[in-house]
Short mmCIF file of C-alpha atoms in Angstrom, two decimals:
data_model
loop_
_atom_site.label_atom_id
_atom_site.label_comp_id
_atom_site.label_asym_id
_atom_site.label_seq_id
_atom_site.Cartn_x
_atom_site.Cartn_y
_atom_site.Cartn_z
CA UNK A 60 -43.17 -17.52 48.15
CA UNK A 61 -42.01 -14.38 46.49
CA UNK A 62 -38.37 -13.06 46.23
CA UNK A 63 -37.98 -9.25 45.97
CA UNK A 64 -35.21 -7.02 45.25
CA UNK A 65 -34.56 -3.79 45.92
CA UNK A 66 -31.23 -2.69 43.56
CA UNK A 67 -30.32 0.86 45.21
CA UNK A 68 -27.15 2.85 44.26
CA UNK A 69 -25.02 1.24 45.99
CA UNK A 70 -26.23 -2.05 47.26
CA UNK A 71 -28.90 -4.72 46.66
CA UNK A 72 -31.38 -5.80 48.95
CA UNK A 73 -32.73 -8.93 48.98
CA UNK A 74 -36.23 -10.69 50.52
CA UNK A 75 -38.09 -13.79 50.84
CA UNK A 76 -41.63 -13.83 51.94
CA UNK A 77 -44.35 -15.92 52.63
CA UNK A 78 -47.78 -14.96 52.98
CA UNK A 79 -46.77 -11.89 53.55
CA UNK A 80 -44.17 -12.80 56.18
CA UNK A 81 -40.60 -11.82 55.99
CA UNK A 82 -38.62 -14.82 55.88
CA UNK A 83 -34.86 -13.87 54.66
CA UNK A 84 -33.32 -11.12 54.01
CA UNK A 85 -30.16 -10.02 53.12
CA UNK A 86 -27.66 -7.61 50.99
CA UNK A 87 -25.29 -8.38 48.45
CA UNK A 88 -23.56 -6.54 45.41
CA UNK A 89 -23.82 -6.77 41.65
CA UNK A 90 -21.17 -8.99 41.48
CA UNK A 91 -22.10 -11.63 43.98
CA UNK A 92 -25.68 -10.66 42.60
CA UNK A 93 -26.36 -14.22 40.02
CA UNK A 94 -24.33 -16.61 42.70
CA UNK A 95 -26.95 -15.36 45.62
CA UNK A 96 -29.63 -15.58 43.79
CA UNK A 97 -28.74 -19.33 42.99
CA UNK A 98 -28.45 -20.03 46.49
CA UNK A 99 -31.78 -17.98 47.71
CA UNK A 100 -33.69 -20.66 45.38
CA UNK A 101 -32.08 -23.53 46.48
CA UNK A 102 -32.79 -22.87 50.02
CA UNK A 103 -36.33 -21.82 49.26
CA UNK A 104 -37.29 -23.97 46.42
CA UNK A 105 -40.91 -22.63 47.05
CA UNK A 106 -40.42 -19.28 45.39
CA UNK A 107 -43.05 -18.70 42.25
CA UNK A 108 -42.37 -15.16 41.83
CA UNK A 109 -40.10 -11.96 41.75
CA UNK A 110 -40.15 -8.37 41.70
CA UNK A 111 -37.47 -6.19 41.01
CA UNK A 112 -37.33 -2.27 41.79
CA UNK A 113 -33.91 -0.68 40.48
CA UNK A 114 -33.00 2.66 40.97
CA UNK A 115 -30.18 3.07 38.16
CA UNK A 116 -30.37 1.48 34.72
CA UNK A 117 -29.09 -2.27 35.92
CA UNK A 118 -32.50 -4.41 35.66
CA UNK A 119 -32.15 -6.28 32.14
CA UNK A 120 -29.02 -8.05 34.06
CA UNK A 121 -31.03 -8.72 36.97
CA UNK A 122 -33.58 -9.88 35.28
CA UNK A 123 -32.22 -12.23 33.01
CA UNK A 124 -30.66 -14.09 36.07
CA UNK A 125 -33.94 -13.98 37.62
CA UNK A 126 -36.00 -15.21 34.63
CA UNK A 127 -34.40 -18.87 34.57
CA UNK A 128 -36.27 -19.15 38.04
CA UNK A 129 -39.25 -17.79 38.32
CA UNK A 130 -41.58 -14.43 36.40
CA UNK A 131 -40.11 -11.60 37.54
CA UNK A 132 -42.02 -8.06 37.63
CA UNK A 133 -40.00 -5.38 37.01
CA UNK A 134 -41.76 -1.75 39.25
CA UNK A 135 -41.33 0.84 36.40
CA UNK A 136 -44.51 3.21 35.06
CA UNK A 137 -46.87 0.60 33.97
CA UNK A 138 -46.85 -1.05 37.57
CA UNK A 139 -50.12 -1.37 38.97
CA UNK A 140 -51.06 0.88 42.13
CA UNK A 141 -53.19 0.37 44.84
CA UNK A 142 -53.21 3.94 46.08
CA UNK A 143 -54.28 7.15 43.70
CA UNK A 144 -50.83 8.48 42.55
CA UNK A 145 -51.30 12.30 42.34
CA UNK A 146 -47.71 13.30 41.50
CA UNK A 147 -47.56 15.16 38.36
CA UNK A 148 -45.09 13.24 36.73
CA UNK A 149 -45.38 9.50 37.08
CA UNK A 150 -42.93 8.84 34.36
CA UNK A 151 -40.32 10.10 36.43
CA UNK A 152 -41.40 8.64 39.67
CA UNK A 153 -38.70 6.14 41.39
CA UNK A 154 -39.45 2.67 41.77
CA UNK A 155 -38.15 2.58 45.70
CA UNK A 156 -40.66 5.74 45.78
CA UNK A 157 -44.03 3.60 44.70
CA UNK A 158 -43.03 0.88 46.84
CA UNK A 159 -42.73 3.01 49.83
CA UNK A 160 -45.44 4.60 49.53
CA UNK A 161 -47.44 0.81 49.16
CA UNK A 162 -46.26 0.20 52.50
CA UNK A 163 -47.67 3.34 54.00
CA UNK A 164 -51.01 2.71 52.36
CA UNK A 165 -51.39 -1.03 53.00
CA UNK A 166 -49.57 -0.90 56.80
CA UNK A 167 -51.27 2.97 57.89
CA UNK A 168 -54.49 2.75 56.05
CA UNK A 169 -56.09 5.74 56.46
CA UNK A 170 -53.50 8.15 58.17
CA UNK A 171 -51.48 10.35 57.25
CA UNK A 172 -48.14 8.70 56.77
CA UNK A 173 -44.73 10.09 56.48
CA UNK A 174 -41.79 7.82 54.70
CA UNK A 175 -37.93 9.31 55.00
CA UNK A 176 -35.84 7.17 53.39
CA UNK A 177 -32.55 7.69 54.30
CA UNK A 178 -30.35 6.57 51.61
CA UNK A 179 -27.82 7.70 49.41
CA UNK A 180 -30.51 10.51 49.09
CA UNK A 181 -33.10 11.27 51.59
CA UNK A 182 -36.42 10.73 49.88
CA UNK A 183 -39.82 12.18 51.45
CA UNK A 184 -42.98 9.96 50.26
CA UNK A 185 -46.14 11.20 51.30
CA UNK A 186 -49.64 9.25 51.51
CA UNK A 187 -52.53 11.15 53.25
CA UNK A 188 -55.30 9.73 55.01
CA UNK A 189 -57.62 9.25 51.76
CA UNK A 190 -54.84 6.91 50.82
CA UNK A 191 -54.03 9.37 47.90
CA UNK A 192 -49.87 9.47 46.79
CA UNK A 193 -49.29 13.64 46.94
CA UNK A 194 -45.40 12.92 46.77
CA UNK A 195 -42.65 14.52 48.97
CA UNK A 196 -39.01 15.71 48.55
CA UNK A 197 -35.73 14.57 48.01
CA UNK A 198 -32.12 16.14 48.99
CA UNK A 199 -28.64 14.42 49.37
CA UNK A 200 -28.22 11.76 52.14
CA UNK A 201 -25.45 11.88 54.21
CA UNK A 202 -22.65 10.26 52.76
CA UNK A 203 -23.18 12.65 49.64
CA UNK A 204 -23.27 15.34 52.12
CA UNK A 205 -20.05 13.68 52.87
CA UNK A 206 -18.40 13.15 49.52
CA UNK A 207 -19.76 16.50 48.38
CA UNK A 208 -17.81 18.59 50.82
CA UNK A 209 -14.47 16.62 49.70
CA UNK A 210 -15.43 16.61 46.16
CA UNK A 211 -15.83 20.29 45.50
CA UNK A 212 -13.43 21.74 47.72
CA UNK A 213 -9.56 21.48 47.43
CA UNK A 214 -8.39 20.57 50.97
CA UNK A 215 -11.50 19.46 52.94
CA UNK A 216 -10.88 15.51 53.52
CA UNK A 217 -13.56 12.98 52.86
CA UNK A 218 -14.97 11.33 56.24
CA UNK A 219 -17.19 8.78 57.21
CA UNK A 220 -20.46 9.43 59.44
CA UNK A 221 -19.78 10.18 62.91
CA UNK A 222 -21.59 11.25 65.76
CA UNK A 223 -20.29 15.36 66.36
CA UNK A 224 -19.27 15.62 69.99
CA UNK A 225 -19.94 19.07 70.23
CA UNK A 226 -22.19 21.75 68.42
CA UNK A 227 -19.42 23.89 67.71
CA UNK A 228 -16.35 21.84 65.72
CA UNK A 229 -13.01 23.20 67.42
CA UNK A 230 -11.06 21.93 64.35
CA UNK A 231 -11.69 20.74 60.71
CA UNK A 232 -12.97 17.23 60.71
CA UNK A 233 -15.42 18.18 64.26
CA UNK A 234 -16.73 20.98 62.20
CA UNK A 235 -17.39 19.02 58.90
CA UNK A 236 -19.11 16.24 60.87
CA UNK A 237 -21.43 18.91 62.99
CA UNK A 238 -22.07 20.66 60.23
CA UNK A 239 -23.34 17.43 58.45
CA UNK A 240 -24.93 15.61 60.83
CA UNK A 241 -26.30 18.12 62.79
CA UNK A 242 -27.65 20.24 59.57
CA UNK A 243 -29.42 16.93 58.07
CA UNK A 244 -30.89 16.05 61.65
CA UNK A 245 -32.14 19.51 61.61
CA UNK A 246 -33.69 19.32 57.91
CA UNK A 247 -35.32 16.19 58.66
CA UNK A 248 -36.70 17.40 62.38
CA UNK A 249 -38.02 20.58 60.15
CA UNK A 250 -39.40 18.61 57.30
CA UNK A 251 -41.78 16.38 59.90
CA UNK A 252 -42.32 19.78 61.87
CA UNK A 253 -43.89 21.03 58.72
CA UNK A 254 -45.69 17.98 57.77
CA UNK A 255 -47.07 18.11 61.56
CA UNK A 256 -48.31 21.45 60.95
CA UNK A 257 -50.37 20.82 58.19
CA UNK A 258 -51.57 17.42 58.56
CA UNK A 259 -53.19 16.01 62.01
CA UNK A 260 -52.40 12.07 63.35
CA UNK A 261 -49.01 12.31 61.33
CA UNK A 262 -47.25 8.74 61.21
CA UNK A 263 -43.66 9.14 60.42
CA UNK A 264 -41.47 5.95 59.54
CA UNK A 265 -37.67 6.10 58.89
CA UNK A 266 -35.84 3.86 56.89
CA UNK A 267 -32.93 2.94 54.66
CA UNK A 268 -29.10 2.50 55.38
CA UNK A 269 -28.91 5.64 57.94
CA UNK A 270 -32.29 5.27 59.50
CA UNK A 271 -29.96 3.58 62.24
CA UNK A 272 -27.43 6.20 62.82
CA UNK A 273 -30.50 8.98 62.82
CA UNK A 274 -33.11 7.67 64.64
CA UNK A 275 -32.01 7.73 67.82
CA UNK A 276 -31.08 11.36 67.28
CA UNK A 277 -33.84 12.73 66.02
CA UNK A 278 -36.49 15.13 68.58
CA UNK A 279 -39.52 14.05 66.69
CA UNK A 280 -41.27 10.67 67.26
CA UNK A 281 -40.76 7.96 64.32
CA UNK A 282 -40.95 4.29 63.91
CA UNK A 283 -37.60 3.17 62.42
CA UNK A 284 -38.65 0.14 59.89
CA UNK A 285 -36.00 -1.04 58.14
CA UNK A 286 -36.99 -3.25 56.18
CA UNK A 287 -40.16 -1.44 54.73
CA UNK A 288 -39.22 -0.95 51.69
CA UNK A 289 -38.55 -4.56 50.71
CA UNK A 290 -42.44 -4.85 52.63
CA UNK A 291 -44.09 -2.59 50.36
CA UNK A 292 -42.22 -4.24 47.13
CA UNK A 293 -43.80 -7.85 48.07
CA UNK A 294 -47.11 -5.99 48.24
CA UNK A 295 -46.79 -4.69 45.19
CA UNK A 296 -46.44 -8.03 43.37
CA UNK A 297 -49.07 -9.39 45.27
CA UNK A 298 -51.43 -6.27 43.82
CA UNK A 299 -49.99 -7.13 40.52
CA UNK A 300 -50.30 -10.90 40.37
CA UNK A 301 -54.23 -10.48 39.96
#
């Protein structure tokens, strides 16, 4: 069995698998982080190894909690690949970024695959049909979108995500929440238009906190995985075992 855990900016994800089967998963915080990690080996006693893939600077902490259980491999720039990784500067590239795009290669072997991640940013991961990492985009998700608005402006209040009822807002908070939902359903719709335009057979897969509040709204056709992330992280340490 392997455990893997996906430590975003705001929460952390957590996985069991077997044989490539998702058995568990679940989401915790960094404080409650050592006390479920405790409990995920006690009910699976059969875990042998962990992965970690942090996107902020937190994985000595994880991984000395994780170490009294089991190896754990931590996704950073010396992580093995089983796709060629074009982008120019690997040093940089995110660990939630390579494990994406693992998923697109192993799951949509030779197509074109689009990943949108729809976190705190929106990530755009690219693997083409050689099964050859180009890389993608990223831009603010949509509570930044959010906080943003209240942030750097002196009356505008900060909201939480909700569905505009009309195009045009007939008051403050219905224009702040067309103008941010309907201008990042719009960016995304144009992103996969683009991607469409230039590469035939396009997969597209959604994922990530919002993937639920976006995918029912978008015009374009996607498959809305949400756990693929935490998919492409166990394939990862399967790659890197040998």
């Amino acid at each position: 069995m392997n455990l893997v855990i996906d430590a975003g900016n705001t929460q952390i994800k957590l996985g069991v698998f077997s044989e490539g089967r998702l058995l568990h998963v679940e989401t915790t915080v960094e404080d409650s982080f050592t006390d479920r990690i405790k409990s995920l080996f006690n009910s699976y006693p059969g875990i042998g190894h962990a992965i970690l893939a942090s996107v902020g600077h937190l994985e000595k902490c994880y991984t000395d909690a994780l170490t009294v259980f089991c190896p754990v491999h931590v996704v950073g720039a010396r992580t093995r690949l089983p796709y060629r990784n074009s982008y120019a500067t690997t040093q940089t590239l995110g660990a939630d970024r390579m494990a994406l795009a693992t998923a697109a290669f192993y799951r949509f072997h030779k197509e074109n695959c689009l990943v949108i991640d729809a976190g705190s940013c929106i990530t755009y991961d690219f693997v083409n049909d050689y099964g050859e990492f180009l890389g993608g985009a990223i831009s603010p998700g949509l509570k930044m979108r959010y906080r943003a608005l209240n942030a750097f402006t002196a009356r505008l209040p900060l909201l939480e995500p909700e569905e505009p009822l009309h195009l045009v807002g007939n008051a403050t908070v219905s224009s702040m929440h067309s103008g941010v939902v309907n201008g990042l359903l719009l960016e995304l719709d144009g992103v996969i238009d683009q991607y469409k335009s230039r590469y035939s057979d396009l997969t597209v897969i959604l994922t990530g906190g919002d993937a639920q509040f976006l995918s029912n709204r978008l015009k374009n056709t996607i498959f809305a995985l949400p756990n693929f992330l935490l998919e492409g992280l166990n394939q990862l340490l399967e790659y890197n075992k040998s």
